[in-house]
PDB file of C-alpha atoms in Angstrom:
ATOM      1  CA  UNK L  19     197.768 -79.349  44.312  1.00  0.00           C
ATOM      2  CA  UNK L  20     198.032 -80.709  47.701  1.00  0.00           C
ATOM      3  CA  UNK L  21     194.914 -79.242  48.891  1.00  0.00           C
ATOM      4  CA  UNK L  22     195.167 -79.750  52.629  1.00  0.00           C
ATOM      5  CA  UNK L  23     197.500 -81.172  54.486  1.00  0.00           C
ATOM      6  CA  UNK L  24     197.691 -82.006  58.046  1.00  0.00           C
ATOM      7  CA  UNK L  25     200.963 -83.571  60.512  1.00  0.00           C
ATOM      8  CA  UNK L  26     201.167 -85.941  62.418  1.00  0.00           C
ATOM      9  CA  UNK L  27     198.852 -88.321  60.805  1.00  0.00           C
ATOM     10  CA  UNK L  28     198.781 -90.247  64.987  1.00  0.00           C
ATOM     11  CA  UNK L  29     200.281 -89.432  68.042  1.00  0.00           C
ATOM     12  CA  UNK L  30     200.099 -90.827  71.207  1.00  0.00           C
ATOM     13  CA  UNK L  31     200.685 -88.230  74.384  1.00  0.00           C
ATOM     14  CA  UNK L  32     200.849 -88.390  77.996  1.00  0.00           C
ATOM     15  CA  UNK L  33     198.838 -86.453  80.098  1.00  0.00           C
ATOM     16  CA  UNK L  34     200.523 -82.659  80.962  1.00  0.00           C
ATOM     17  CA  UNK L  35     202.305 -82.906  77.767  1.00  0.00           C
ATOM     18  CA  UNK L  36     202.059 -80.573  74.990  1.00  0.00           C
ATOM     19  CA  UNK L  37     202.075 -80.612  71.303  1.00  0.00           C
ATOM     20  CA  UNK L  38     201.180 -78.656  68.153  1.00  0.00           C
ATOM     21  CA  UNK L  39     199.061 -80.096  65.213  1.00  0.00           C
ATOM     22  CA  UNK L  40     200.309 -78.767  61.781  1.00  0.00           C
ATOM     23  CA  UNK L  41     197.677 -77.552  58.992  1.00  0.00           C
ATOM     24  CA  UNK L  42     198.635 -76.260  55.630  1.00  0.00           C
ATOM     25  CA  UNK L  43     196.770 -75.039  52.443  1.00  0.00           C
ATOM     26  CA  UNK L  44     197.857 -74.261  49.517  1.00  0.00           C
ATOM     27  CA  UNK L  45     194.497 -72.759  47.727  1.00  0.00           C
ATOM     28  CA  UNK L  46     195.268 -69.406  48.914  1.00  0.00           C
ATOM     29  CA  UNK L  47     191.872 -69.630  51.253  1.00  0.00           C
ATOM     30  CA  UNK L  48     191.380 -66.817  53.845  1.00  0.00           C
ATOM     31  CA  UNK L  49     189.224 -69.135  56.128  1.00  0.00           C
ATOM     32  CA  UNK L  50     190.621 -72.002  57.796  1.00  0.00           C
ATOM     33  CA  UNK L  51     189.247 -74.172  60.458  1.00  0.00           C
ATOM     34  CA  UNK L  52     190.197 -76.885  63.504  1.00  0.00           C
ATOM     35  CA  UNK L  53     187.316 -79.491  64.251  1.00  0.00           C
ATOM     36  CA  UNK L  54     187.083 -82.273  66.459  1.00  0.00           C
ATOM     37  CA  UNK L  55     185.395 -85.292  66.033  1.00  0.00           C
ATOM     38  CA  UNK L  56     184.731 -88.298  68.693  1.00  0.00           C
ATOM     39  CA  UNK L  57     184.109 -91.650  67.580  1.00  0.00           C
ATOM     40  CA  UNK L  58     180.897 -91.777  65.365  1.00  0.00           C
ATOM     41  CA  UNK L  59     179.993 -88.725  66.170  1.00  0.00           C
ATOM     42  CA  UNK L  60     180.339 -84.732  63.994  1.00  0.00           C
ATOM     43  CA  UNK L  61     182.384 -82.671  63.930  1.00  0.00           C
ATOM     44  CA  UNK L  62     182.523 -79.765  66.820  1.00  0.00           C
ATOM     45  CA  UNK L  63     184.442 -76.387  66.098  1.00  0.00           C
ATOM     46  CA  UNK L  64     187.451 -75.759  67.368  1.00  0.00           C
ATOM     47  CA  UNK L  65     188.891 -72.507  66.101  1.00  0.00           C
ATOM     48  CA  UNK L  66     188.819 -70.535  63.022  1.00  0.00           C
ATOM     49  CA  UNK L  67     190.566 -68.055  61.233  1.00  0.00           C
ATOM     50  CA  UNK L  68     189.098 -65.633  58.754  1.00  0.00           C
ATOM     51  CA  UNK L  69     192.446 -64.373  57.683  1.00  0.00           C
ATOM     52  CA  UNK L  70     196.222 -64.200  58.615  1.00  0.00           C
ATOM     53  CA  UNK L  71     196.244 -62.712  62.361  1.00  0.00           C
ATOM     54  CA  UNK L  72     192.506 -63.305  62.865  1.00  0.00           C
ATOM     55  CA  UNK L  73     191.019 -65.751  65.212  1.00  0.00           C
ATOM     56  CA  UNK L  74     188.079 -66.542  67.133  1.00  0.00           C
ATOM     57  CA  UNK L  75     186.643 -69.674  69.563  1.00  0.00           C
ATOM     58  CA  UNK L  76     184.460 -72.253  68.144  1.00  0.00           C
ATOM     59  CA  UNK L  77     181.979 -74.676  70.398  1.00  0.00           C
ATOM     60  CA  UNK L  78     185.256 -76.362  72.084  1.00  0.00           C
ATOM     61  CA  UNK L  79     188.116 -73.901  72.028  1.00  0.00           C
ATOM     62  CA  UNK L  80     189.148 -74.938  76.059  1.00  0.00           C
ATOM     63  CA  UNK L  81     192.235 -76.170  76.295  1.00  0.00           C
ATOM     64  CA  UNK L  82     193.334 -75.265  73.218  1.00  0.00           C
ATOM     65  CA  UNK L  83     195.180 -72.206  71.537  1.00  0.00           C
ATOM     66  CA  UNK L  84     196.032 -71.403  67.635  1.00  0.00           C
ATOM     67  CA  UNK L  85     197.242 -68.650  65.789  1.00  0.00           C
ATOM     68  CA  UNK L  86     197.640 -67.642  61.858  1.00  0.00           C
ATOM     69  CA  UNK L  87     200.780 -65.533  60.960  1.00  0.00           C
ATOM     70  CA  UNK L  88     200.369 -66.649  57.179  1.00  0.00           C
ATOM     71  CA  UNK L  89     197.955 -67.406  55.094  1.00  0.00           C
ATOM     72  CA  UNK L  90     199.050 -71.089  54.147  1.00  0.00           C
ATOM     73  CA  UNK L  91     199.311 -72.430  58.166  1.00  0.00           C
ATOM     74  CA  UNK L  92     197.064 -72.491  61.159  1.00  0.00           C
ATOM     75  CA  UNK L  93     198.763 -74.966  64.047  1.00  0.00           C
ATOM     76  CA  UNK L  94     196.456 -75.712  66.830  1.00  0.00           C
ATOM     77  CA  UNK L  95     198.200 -75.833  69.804  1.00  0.00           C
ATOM     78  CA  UNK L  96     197.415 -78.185  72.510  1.00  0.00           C
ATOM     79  CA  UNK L  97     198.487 -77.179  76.499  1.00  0.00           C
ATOM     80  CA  UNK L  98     198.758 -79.906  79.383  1.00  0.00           C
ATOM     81  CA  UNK L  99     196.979 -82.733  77.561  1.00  0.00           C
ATOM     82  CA  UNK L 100     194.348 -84.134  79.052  1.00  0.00           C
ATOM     83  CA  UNK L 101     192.247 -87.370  78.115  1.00  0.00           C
ATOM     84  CA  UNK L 102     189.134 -85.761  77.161  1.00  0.00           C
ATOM     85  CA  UNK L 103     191.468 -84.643  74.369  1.00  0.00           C
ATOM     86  CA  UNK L 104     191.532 -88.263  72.410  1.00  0.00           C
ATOM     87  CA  UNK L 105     190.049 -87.398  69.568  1.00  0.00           C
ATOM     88  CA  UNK L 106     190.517 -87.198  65.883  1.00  0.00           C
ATOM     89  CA  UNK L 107     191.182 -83.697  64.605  1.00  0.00           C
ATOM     90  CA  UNK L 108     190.820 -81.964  61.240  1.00  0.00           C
ATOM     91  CA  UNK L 109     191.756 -79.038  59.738  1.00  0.00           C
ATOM     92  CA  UNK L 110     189.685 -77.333  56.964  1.00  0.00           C
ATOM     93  CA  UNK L 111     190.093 -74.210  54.254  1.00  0.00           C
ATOM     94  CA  UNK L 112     187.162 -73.161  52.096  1.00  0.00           C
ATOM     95  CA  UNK L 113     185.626 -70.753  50.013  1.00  0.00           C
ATOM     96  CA  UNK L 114     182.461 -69.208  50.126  1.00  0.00           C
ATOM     97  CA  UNK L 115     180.774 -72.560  49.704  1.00  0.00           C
ATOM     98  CA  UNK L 116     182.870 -75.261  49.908  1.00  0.00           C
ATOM     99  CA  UNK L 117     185.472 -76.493  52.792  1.00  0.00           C
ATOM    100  CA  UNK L 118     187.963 -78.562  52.013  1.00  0.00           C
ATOM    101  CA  UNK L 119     189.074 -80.944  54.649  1.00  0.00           C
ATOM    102  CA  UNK L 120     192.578 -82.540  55.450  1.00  0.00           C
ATOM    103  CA  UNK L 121     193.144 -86.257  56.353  1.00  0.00           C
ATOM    104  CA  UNK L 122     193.430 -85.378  60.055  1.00  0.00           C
ATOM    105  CA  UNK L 123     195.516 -86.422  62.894  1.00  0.00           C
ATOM    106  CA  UNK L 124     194.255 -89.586  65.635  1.00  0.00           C
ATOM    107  CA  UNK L 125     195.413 -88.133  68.939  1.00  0.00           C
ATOM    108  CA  UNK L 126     195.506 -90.022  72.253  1.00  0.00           C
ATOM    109  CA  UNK L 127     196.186 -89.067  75.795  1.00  0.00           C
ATOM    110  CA  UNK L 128     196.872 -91.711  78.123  1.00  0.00           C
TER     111      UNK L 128
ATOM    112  CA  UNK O   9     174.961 -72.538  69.191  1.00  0.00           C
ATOM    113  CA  UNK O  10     172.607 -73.755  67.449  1.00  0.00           C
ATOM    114  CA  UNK O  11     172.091 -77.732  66.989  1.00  0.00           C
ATOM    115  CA  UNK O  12     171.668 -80.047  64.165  1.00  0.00           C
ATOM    116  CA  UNK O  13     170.042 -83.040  64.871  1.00  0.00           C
ATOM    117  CA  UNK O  14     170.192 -85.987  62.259  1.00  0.00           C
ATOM    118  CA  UNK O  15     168.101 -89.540  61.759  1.00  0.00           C
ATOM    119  CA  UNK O  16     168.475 -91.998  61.792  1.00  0.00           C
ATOM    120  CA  UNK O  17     171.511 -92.406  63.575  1.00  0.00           C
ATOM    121  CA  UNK O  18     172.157 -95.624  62.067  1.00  0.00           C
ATOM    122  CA  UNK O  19     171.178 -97.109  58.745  1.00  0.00           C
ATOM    123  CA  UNK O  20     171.362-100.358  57.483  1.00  0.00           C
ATOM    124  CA  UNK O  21     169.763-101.835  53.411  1.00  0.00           C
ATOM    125  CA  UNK O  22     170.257-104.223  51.500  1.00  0.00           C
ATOM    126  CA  UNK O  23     171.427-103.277  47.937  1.00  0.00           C
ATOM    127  CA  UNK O  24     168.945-101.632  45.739  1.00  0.00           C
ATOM    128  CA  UNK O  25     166.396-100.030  48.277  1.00  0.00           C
ATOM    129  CA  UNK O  26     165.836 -96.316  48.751  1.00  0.00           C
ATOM    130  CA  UNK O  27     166.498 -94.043  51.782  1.00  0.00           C
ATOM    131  CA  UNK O  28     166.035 -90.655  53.071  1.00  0.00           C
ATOM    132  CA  UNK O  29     168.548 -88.988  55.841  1.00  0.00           C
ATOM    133  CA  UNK O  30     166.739 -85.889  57.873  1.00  0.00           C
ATOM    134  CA  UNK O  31     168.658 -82.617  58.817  1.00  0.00           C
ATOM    135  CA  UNK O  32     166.644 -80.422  61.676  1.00  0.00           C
ATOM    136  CA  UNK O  33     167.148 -77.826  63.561  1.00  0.00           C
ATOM    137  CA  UNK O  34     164.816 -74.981  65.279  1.00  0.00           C
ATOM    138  CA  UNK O  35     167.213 -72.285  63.729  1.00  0.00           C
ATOM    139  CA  UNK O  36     167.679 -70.713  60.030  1.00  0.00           C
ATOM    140  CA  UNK O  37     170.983 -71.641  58.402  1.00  0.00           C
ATOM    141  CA  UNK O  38     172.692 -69.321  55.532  1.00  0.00           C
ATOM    142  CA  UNK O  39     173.192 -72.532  54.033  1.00  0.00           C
ATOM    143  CA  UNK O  40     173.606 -76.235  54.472  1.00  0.00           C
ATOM    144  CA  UNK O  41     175.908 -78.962  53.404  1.00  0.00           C
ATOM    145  CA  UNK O  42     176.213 -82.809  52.989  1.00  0.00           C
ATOM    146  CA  UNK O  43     179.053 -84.757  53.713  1.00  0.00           C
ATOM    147  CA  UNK O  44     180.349 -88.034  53.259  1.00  0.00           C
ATOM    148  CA  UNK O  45     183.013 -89.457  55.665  1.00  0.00           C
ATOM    149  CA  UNK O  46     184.421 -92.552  55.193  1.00  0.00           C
ATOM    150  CA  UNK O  47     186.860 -94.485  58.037  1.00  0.00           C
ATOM    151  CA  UNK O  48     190.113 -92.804  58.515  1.00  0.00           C
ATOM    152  CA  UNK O  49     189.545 -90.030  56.125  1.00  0.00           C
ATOM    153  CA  UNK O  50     188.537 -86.149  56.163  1.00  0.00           C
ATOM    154  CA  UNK O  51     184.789 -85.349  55.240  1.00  0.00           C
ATOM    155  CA  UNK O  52     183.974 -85.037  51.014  1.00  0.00           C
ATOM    156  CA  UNK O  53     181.715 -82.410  50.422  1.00  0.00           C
ATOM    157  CA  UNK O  54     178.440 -83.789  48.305  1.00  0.00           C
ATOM    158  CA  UNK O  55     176.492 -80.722  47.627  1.00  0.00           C
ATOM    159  CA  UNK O  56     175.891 -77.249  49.443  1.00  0.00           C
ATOM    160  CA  UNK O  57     172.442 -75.694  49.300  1.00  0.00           C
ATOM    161  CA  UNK O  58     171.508 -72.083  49.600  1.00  0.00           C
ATOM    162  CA  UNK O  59     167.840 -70.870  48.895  1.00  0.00           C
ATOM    163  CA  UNK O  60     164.959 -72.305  50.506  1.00  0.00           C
ATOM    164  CA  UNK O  61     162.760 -75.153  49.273  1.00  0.00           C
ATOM    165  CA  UNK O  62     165.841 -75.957  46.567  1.00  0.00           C
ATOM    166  CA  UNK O  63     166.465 -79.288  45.467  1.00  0.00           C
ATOM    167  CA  UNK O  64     169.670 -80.746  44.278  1.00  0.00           C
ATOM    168  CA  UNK O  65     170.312 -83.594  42.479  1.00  0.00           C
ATOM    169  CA  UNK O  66     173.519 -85.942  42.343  1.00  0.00           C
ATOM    170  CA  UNK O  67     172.777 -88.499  40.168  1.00  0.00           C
ATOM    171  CA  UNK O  68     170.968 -91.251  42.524  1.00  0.00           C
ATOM    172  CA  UNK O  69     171.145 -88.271  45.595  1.00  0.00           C
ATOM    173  CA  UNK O  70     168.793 -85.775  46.088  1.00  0.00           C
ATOM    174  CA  UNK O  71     169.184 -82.937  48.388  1.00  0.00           C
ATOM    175  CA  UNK O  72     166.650 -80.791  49.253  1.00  0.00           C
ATOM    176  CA  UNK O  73     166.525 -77.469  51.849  1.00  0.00           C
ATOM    177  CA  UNK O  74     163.357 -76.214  53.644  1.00  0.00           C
ATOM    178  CA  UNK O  75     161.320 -73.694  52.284  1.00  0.00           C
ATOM    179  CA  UNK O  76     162.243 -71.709  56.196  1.00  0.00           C
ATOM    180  CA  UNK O  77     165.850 -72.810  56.040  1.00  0.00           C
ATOM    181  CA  UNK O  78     166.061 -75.033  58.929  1.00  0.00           C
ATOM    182  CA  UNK O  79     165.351 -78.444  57.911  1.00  0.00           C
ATOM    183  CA  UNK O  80     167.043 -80.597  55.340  1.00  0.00           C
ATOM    184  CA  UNK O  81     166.928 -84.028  53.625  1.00  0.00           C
ATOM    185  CA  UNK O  82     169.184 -86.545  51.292  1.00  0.00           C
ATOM    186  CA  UNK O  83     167.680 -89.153  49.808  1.00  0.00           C
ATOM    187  CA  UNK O  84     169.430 -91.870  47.742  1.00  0.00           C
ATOM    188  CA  UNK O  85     167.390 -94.560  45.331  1.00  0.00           C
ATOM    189  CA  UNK O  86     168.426 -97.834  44.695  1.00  0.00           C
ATOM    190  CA  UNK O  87     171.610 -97.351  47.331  1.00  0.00           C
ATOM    191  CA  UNK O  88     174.642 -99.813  46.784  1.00  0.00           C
ATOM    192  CA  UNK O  89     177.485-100.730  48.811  1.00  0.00           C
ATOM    193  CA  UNK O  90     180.079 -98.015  48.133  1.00  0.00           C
ATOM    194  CA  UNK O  91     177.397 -95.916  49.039  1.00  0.00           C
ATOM    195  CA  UNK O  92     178.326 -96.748  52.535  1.00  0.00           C
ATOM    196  CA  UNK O  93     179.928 -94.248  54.817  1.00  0.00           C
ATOM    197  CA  UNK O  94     178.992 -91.451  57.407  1.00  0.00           C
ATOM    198  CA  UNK O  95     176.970 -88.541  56.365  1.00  0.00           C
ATOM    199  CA  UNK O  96     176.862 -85.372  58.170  1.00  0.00           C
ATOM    200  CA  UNK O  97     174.806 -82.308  56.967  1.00  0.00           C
ATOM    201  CA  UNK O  98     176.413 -78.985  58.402  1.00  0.00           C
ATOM    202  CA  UNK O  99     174.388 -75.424  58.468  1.00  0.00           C
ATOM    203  CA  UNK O 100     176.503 -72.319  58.199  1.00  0.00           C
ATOM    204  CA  UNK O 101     175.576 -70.029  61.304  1.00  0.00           C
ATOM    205  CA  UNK O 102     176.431 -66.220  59.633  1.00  0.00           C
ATOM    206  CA  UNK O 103     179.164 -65.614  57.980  1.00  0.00           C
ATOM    207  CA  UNK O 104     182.361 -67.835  58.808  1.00  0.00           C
ATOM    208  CA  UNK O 105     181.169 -71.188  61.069  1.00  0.00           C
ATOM    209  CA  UNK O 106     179.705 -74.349  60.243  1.00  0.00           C
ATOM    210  CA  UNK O 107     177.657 -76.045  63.110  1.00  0.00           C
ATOM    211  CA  UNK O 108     178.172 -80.296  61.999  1.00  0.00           C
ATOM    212  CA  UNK O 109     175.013 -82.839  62.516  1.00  0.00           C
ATOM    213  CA  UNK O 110     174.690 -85.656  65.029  1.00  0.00           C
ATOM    214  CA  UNK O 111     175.680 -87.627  62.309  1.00  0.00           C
ATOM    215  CA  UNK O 112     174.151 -90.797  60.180  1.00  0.00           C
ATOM    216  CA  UNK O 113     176.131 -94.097  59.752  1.00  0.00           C
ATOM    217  CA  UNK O 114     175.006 -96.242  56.556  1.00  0.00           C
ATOM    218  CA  UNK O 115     175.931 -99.634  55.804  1.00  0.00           C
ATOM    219  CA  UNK O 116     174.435-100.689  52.061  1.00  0.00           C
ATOM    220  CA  UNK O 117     174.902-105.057  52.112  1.00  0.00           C
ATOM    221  CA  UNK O 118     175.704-106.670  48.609  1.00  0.00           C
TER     222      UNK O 118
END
C-alpha cells in the first residue's frame, strides 16, 4: 500500500504563475484534506473533501481552488502565485479517527 | 474557528527526564489527536482520544483529554533522543475538520 502520495516533492514558482499539487490515496477514504504549514508552525486547513464532487473552504482556502472527481485524487490548485504562498503543503485521507498524511510538497514563490 | 493553543513552544532535556506538553482551547472538541512531525516528513499520528477525562497510554506517553473536552496533555517519562520531533495536538471541530495546535518543538540531548 502506498498510503498517500503527494507530487512534486519541491517546486520553485514565480510570482503570477500557476500550478497544481497532486494528492492520491489508495485506502479507498471518502475524506481527504489540503493543509498548510509555515516554518515551525501547525498545520492550517486548506480544503477538504468529504467525498468525490464534495468540497468545502478550510481556515485558508484564498487563493486557492480544488476539486474531487474520484475518490483516489484531490489536486489543489494554485492561481497567480503569490509569496505568501511559500509554504509546505500536505495532503491527508482518514477514517473516522485517524488521518493519514502524505510526505508533502516545499513550495516557493519568488 | 476555534484555536488550539500549545506549551511550551519549545522544549529542550537532557536524556532521561520527564515532560508534559499542554493542549487548550476555550471550545469542546469531538475529539483530539497527537502528532509527531519530524523534519521533512508528513505528521504520524500517536494516539486519538474521544471521551472526556480518558487517558491513553503509549508505552513511556501518556495522553490524557479533559473531563469538558477542551483541554489536553502528553506527557513522556524518562524522554530520549529519538523522542525528538514536533508535536502537534489537533481537535476535530464536528464532523469532517481538524483545527492543528500552535505547535511544540522538542529536542531530547544524549
Amino acid at each position: 500500500n502506498a498510503g498517500v502520495t503527494q507530487t512534486p516533492k519541491f517546486r520553485i514558482l514565480k510570482i503570477g504563475q500557476s500550478m497544481t499539487l497532486q494528492c492520491t490515496q489508495d485506502m479507498n477514504h471518502n475524506y481527504m484534506y489540503w493543509y498548510r504549514q509555515d516554518p515551525g508552525m501547525g498545520l492550517k486547513l486548506i480544503y477538504y473533501s468529504v467525498g468525490a464532487g464534495i468540497t468545502d473552504k478550510g481556515e485558508v482556502p484564498n487563493g486557492y481552488n480544488v476539486s474531487r472527481s474520484t475518490t483516489e485524487d484531490f489536486p489543489l490548485r494554485l492561481e497567480l502565485a503569490a509569496p505568501s504562498q511559500t509554504s509546505v503543503y500536505f495532503c491527508a485521507s482518514r477514517t473516522d479517527y485517524e488521518q493519514y498524511f502524505g510526505p508533502g510538497t516545499r513550495l516557493t514563490v519568488t | 474557528t476555534q484555536l488550539l493553543e500549545q506549551s511550551p513552544q519549545f522544549l529542550s532535556i537532557q536524556e532521561g527526564e520527564n515532560l508534559t506538553v499542554y493542549c487548550n482551547s476555550s471550545s469542546v472538541f469531538s475529539s483530539l489527536q497527537w502528532y509527531r512531525q519530524e523534519p521533512g516528513e508528513g505528521p504520524v499520528l500517536l494516539v486519538t482520544v474521544v471521551t472526556g477525562g480518558e487517558v491513553k497510554k503509549l508505552k513511556r506517553l501518556t495522553f490524557q483529554f479533559g473531563d469538558a473536552r477542551k483541554d489536553s496533555s502528553l506527557h513522556i517519562t524518562a524522554a530520549q533522543p529519538g523522542d525528538t520531533g514536533l508535536y502537534l495536538c489537533a481537535g476535530r471541530e464536528g464532523t469532517y475538520k481538524y483545527i492543528f495546535g500552535t505547535g511544540t518543538r522538542l529536542k531530547v540531548l544524549a
